[in-house]
PDB file of C-alpha atoms in Angstrom:
ATOM      1  CA  MET A   1      10.526  -8.209 -31.175  1.00 61.00           C
ATOM      2  CA  ARG A   2      12.644  -6.562 -28.500  1.00 63.00           C
ATOM      3  CA  TRP A   3      11.193  -5.361 -25.211  1.00 57.00           C
ATOM      4  CA  ASN A   4      12.034  -1.705 -25.949  1.00 65.00           C
ATOM      5  CA  GLU A   5      10.218  -1.914 -29.306  1.00 73.00           C
ATOM      6  CA  LEU A   6       6.807  -2.658 -27.754  1.00 75.00           C
ATOM      7  CA  ARG A   7       6.088   1.039 -27.254  1.00 71.00           C
ATOM      8  CA  SER A   8       6.043   1.668 -31.021  1.00 69.00           C
ATOM      9  CA  GLU A   9       3.733  -1.243 -31.871  1.00 76.00           C
ATOM     10  CA  LYS A  10       0.295  -0.520 -33.295  1.00 77.00           C
ATOM     11  CA  CYS A  11      -1.283  -2.482 -30.461  1.00 85.00           C
ATOM     12  CA  SER A  12      -2.629  -1.080 -27.191  1.00 87.00           C
ATOM     13  CA  LEU A  13      -1.702  -4.232 -25.286  1.00 90.00           C
ATOM     14  CA  ALA A  14       1.916  -4.085 -26.506  1.00 86.00           C
ATOM     15  CA  ARG A  15       2.146  -0.396 -25.601  1.00 89.00           C
ATOM     16  CA  THR A  16       0.706  -1.105 -22.149  1.00 91.00           C
ATOM     17  CA  LEU A  17       3.167  -3.952 -21.613  1.00 90.00           C
ATOM     18  CA  SER A  18       6.013  -1.546 -22.368  1.00 88.00           C
ATOM     19  CA  VAL A  19       4.972   0.325 -19.204  1.00 91.00           C
ATOM     20  CA  ILE A  20       3.709  -2.350 -16.794  1.00 92.00           C
ATOM     21  CA  GLY A  21       4.679  -5.651 -18.373  1.00 91.00           C
ATOM     22  CA  ASP A  22       7.142  -7.104 -15.911  1.00 92.00           C
ATOM     23  CA  ARG A  23       6.473  -8.885 -12.638  1.00 94.00           C
ATOM     24  CA  TRP A  24       8.138  -6.342 -10.367  1.00 97.00           C
ATOM     25  CA  THR A  25       6.228  -3.435 -11.870  1.00 97.00           C
ATOM     26  CA  LEU A  26       2.922  -5.241 -11.410  1.00 97.00           C
ATOM     27  CA  LEU A  27       3.794  -6.049  -7.807  1.00 97.00           C
ATOM     28  CA  VAL A  28       4.841  -2.435  -7.153  1.00 98.00           C
ATOM     29  CA  LEU A  29       1.451  -1.382  -8.522  1.00 98.00           C
ATOM     30  CA  ARG A  30      -0.300  -3.947  -6.300  1.00 97.00           C
ATOM     31  CA  GLU A  31       1.395  -2.376  -3.293  1.00 98.00           C
ATOM     32  CA  ALA A  32       0.495   1.137  -4.474  1.00 98.00           C
ATOM     33  CA  PHE A  33      -3.172   0.100  -4.688  1.00 97.00           C
ATOM     34  CA  LEU A  34      -2.833  -1.294  -1.157  1.00 97.00           C
ATOM     35  CA  ARG A  35      -1.809   2.266  -0.191  1.00 97.00           C
ATOM     36  CA  VAL A  36       1.921   1.661   0.202  1.00 98.00           C
ATOM     37  CA  ARG A  37       3.733   4.886  -0.617  1.00 98.00           C
ATOM     38  CA  ARG A  38       7.243   4.838   0.794  1.00 97.00           C
ATOM     39  CA  PHE A  39      10.318   3.237  -0.753  1.00 97.00           C
ATOM     40  CA  GLU A  40      11.228   1.324   2.405  1.00 96.00           C
ATOM     41  CA  ASP A  41       7.718  -0.127   2.659  1.00 98.00           C
ATOM     42  CA  PHE A  42       7.721  -1.245  -0.985  1.00 98.00           C
ATOM     43  CA  GLN A  43      11.101  -2.878  -0.422  1.00 97.00           C
ATOM     44  CA  LYS A  44      10.086  -4.576   2.826  1.00 98.00           C
ATOM     45  CA  ASN A  45       6.759  -5.872   1.472  1.00 98.00           C
ATOM     46  CA  LEU A  46       8.197  -7.136  -1.814  1.00 98.00           C
ATOM     47  CA  GLY A  47      11.663  -8.287  -0.782  1.00 97.00           C
ATOM     48  CA  ILE A  48      12.954  -6.542  -3.894  1.00 97.00           C
ATOM     49  CA  ALA A  49      16.507  -5.288  -4.451  1.00 97.00           C
ATOM     50  CA  ARG A  50      16.898  -1.527  -3.983  1.00 97.00           C
ATOM     51  CA  ARG A  51      18.293  -1.086  -7.511  1.00 98.00           C
ATOM     52  CA  VAL A  52      15.385  -2.944  -9.101  1.00 98.00           C
ATOM     53  CA  LEU A  53      12.817  -1.040  -7.037  1.00 98.00           C
ATOM     54  CA  THR A  54      14.463   2.279  -7.906  1.00 97.00           C
ATOM     55  CA  GLU A  55      14.331   1.397 -11.615  1.00 97.00           C
ATOM     56  CA  ARG A  56      10.668   0.386 -11.476  1.00 97.00           C
ATOM     57  CA  LEU A  57       9.576   3.429  -9.469  1.00 98.00           C
ATOM     58  CA  THR A  58      11.556   5.767 -11.750  1.00 97.00           C
ATOM     59  CA  HIS A  59       9.959   4.193 -14.826  1.00 96.00           C
ATOM     60  CA  LEU A  60       6.437   4.509 -13.375  1.00 98.00           C
ATOM     61  CA  VAL A  61       7.090   8.161 -12.482  1.00 98.00           C
ATOM     62  CA  GLU A  62       8.484   8.895 -15.969  1.00 96.00           C
ATOM     63  CA  GLU A  63       5.392   7.280 -17.507  1.00 96.00           C
ATOM     64  CA  GLY A  64       3.067   9.356 -15.322  1.00 98.00           C
ATOM     65  CA  VAL A  65       1.633   6.346 -13.475  1.00 98.00           C
ATOM     66  CA  LEU A  66       3.059   7.465 -10.120  1.00 98.00           C
ATOM     67  CA  GLU A  67       3.963  10.893  -8.775  1.00 98.00           C
ATOM     68  CA  LYS A  68       6.864  11.471  -6.434  1.00 97.00           C
ATOM     69  CA  HIS A  69       6.158  13.731  -3.430  1.00 95.00           C
ATOM     70  CA  ALA A  70       8.595  14.857  -0.744  1.00 94.00           C
ATOM     71  CA  TYR A  71       7.337  14.029   2.743  1.00 92.00           C
ATOM     72  CA  GLN A  72      10.530  14.925   4.645  1.00 91.00           C
ATOM     73  CA  GLU A  73      13.077  17.713   4.213  1.00 90.00           C
ATOM     74  CA  ARG A  74      16.234  16.508   6.025  1.00 90.00           C
ATOM     75  CA  PRO A  75      17.149  14.160   4.636  1.00 92.00           C
ATOM     76  CA  VAL A  76      14.828  14.523   1.670  1.00 91.00           C
ATOM     77  CA  ARG A  77      12.537  11.507   1.439  1.00 92.00           C
ATOM     78  CA  HIS A  78       9.804  10.844  -1.071  1.00 95.00           C
ATOM     79  CA  GLU A  79       6.616   8.875  -1.327  1.00 97.00           C
ATOM     80  CA  TYR A  80       4.946   7.607  -4.467  1.00 98.00           C
ATOM     81  CA  ARG A  81       1.269   8.202  -5.194  1.00 98.00           C
ATOM     82  CA  LEU A  82      -0.874   6.888  -7.998  1.00 98.00           C
ATOM     83  CA  THR A  83      -1.873   9.492 -10.573  1.00 98.00           C
ATOM     84  CA  GLN A  84      -5.163   9.321 -12.448  1.00 98.00           C
ATOM     85  CA  LYS A  85      -3.290   7.407 -15.141  1.00 98.00           C
ATOM     86  CA  GLY A  86      -2.202   4.956 -12.448  1.00 98.00           C
ATOM     87  CA  LEU A  87      -5.677   4.699 -10.926  1.00 98.00           C
ATOM     88  CA  ASP A  88      -6.988   3.875 -14.404  1.00 97.00           C
ATOM     89  CA  LEU A  89      -5.000   0.617 -14.174  1.00 97.00           C
ATOM     90  CA  TYR A  90      -7.232  -0.621 -11.339  1.00 96.00           C
ATOM     91  CA  PRO A  91      -9.696  -2.555 -13.520  1.00 94.00           C
ATOM     92  CA  ALA A  92      -6.843  -4.327 -15.314  1.00 95.00           C
ATOM     93  CA  LEU A  93      -5.130  -5.341 -12.085  1.00 96.00           C
ATOM     94  CA  MET A  94      -8.436  -6.423 -10.541  1.00 96.00           C
ATOM     95  CA  ALA A  95      -9.143  -8.583 -13.595  1.00 95.00           C
ATOM     96  CA  MET A  96      -5.781 -10.297 -13.042  1.00 95.00           C
ATOM     97  CA  VAL A  97      -6.538 -10.740  -9.327  1.00 96.00           C
ATOM     98  CA  ASN A  98      -9.924 -12.254 -10.192  1.00 95.00           C
ATOM     99  CA  TRP A  99      -8.272 -14.667 -12.629  1.00 95.00           C
ATOM    100  CA  GLY A 100      -5.723 -15.686  -9.978  1.00 96.00           C
ATOM    101  CA  ASP A 101      -8.463 -16.116  -7.370  1.00 95.00           C
ATOM    102  CA  ARG A 102     -10.429 -18.307  -9.747  1.00 94.00           C
ATOM    103  CA  HIS A 103      -7.571 -20.506 -10.913  1.00 96.00           C
ATOM    104  CA  TYR A 104      -4.952 -20.458  -8.140  1.00 96.00           C
ATOM    105  CA  ALA A 105      -6.719 -19.954  -4.800  1.00 94.00           C
ATOM    106  CA  ASP A 106      -6.159 -22.722  -2.286  1.00 94.00           C
ATOM    107  CA  ALA A 107      -8.847 -24.633  -0.380  1.00 94.00           C
ATOM    108  CA  GLU A 108      -9.437 -21.693   1.988  1.00 94.00           C
ATOM    109  CA  GLY A 109     -10.186 -19.386  -0.946  1.00 94.00           C
ATOM    110  CA  PRO A 110      -8.435 -16.250  -2.181  1.00 94.00           C
ATOM    111  CA  PRO A 111      -5.800 -14.631   0.048  1.00 93.00           C
ATOM    112  CA  LEU A 112      -7.545 -11.235  -0.008  1.00 94.00           C
ATOM    113  CA  VAL A 113     -11.248 -10.425  -0.120  1.00 95.00           C
ATOM    114  CA  HIS A 114     -12.413  -7.210  -1.791  1.00 95.00           C
ATOM    115  CA  THR A 115     -15.376  -5.417  -0.234  1.00 96.00           C
ATOM    116  CA  HIS A 116     -17.234  -2.577  -1.947  1.00 95.00           C
ATOM    117  CA  LYS A 117     -17.353   0.206   0.664  1.00 96.00           C
ATOM    118  CA  SER A 118     -20.603   1.713  -0.644  1.00 96.00           C
ATOM    119  CA  CYS A 119     -22.754  -1.413  -0.355  1.00 97.00           C
ATOM    120  CA  GLY A 120     -20.662  -3.514   2.023  1.00 97.00           C
ATOM    121  CA  HIS A 121     -20.666  -6.595  -0.203  1.00 97.00           C
ATOM    122  CA  ASP A 122     -17.661  -8.700  -1.117  1.00 96.00           C
ATOM    123  CA  PHE A 123     -17.244  -8.763  -4.889  1.00 93.00           C
ATOM    124  CA  HIS A 124     -15.296 -10.188  -7.789  1.00 91.00           C
ATOM    125  CA  THR A 125     -14.480  -8.241 -10.910  1.00 91.00           C
ATOM    126  CA  VAL A 126     -16.576  -8.582 -14.043  1.00 92.00           C
ATOM    127  CA  THR A 127     -16.228  -6.797 -17.373  1.00 93.00           C
ATOM    128  CA  THR A 128     -19.381  -5.137 -18.620  1.00 94.00           C
ATOM    129  CA  CYS A 129     -20.323  -3.366 -21.821  1.00 95.00           C
ATOM    130  CA  SER A 130     -20.061   0.402 -21.384  1.00 95.00           C
ATOM    131  CA  GLU A 131     -23.177   0.859 -23.536  1.00 97.00           C
ATOM    132  CA  CYS A 132     -25.716  -1.752 -22.378  1.00 96.00           C
ATOM    133  CA  GLY A 133     -24.266  -2.951 -19.060  1.00 95.00           C
ATOM    134  CA  GLU A 134     -24.248  -6.660 -19.964  1.00 95.00           C
ATOM    135  CA  VAL A 135     -21.385  -8.834 -18.742  1.00 94.00           C
ATOM    136  CA  VAL A 136     -18.922  -9.235 -21.613  1.00 94.00           C
ATOM    137  CA  ASP A 137     -17.699 -12.698 -22.544  1.00 92.00           C
ATOM    138  CA  PRO A 138     -14.843 -12.967 -25.079  1.00 92.00           C
ATOM    139  CA  ARG A 139     -17.044 -15.076 -27.362  1.00 94.00           C
ATOM    140  CA  ALA A 140     -19.534 -12.206 -27.550  1.00 92.00           C
ATOM    141  CA  VAL A 141     -17.028  -9.623 -28.800  1.00 94.00           C
ATOM    142  CA  ARG A 142     -16.025  -8.779 -32.354  1.00 95.00           C
ATOM    143  CA  VAL A 143     -12.818  -6.828 -32.970  1.00 93.00           C
ATOM    144  CA  ARG A 144     -12.244  -4.685 -36.041  1.00 91.00           C
ATOM    145  CA  PRO A 145      -9.568  -2.226 -37.138  1.00 90.00           C
ATOM    146  CA  ASN A 146     -10.111   1.425 -36.300  1.00 90.00           C
ATOM    147  CA  ILE A 147     -10.235   3.034 -39.733  1.00 86.00           C
ATOM    148  CA  ALA A 148      -9.425   6.434 -38.208  1.00 79.00           C
ATOM    149  CA  SER A 149      -5.961   5.351 -37.083  1.00 66.00           C
TER     150      SER A 149
END
C-alpha cells in the first residue's frame, strides 16, 4: 500500500496515519502542545529544514489540525494554533509519551514530568472505559465490525 492510499482505507488508524503518521509531523505536534506557535520557534526547537517544516505545517492546516493566524502585518507573519481537531490528538500523543517514558527513560526518569494543574499531582496517561471508568487493558477488549458502516 502506498502512503497516499492510507486515507481511503477502511481503518481509522490508517486514516489517522495519513494525517500525522510521520516523525516530523508528530514532533511538530509535540511542539504545538508545548505552546510553540511561530515558524521560527518550531524550526529552532526541532532543527528541521524550512521546506520540510513548511510542508508539515501546510498539511496540518489543510487537515484542520492547526489554524494559521497572522500576528504581524509588515511583513506578514503567522503563528499556528491547535484547533479542536488538533487538541483531540492530545490523548494519543500522551499515550505515546507514556510508552516512551516507560520503555526508554534513562536512570533519572522521563525527560518531562506532566502535572495536572487542577490537583497538582504528577501523572501518567491511562486509557479508561468511557462507560464504566475502568482502566482498559488490550486483553480486556473485543473488537467487532461496525455493521452500520
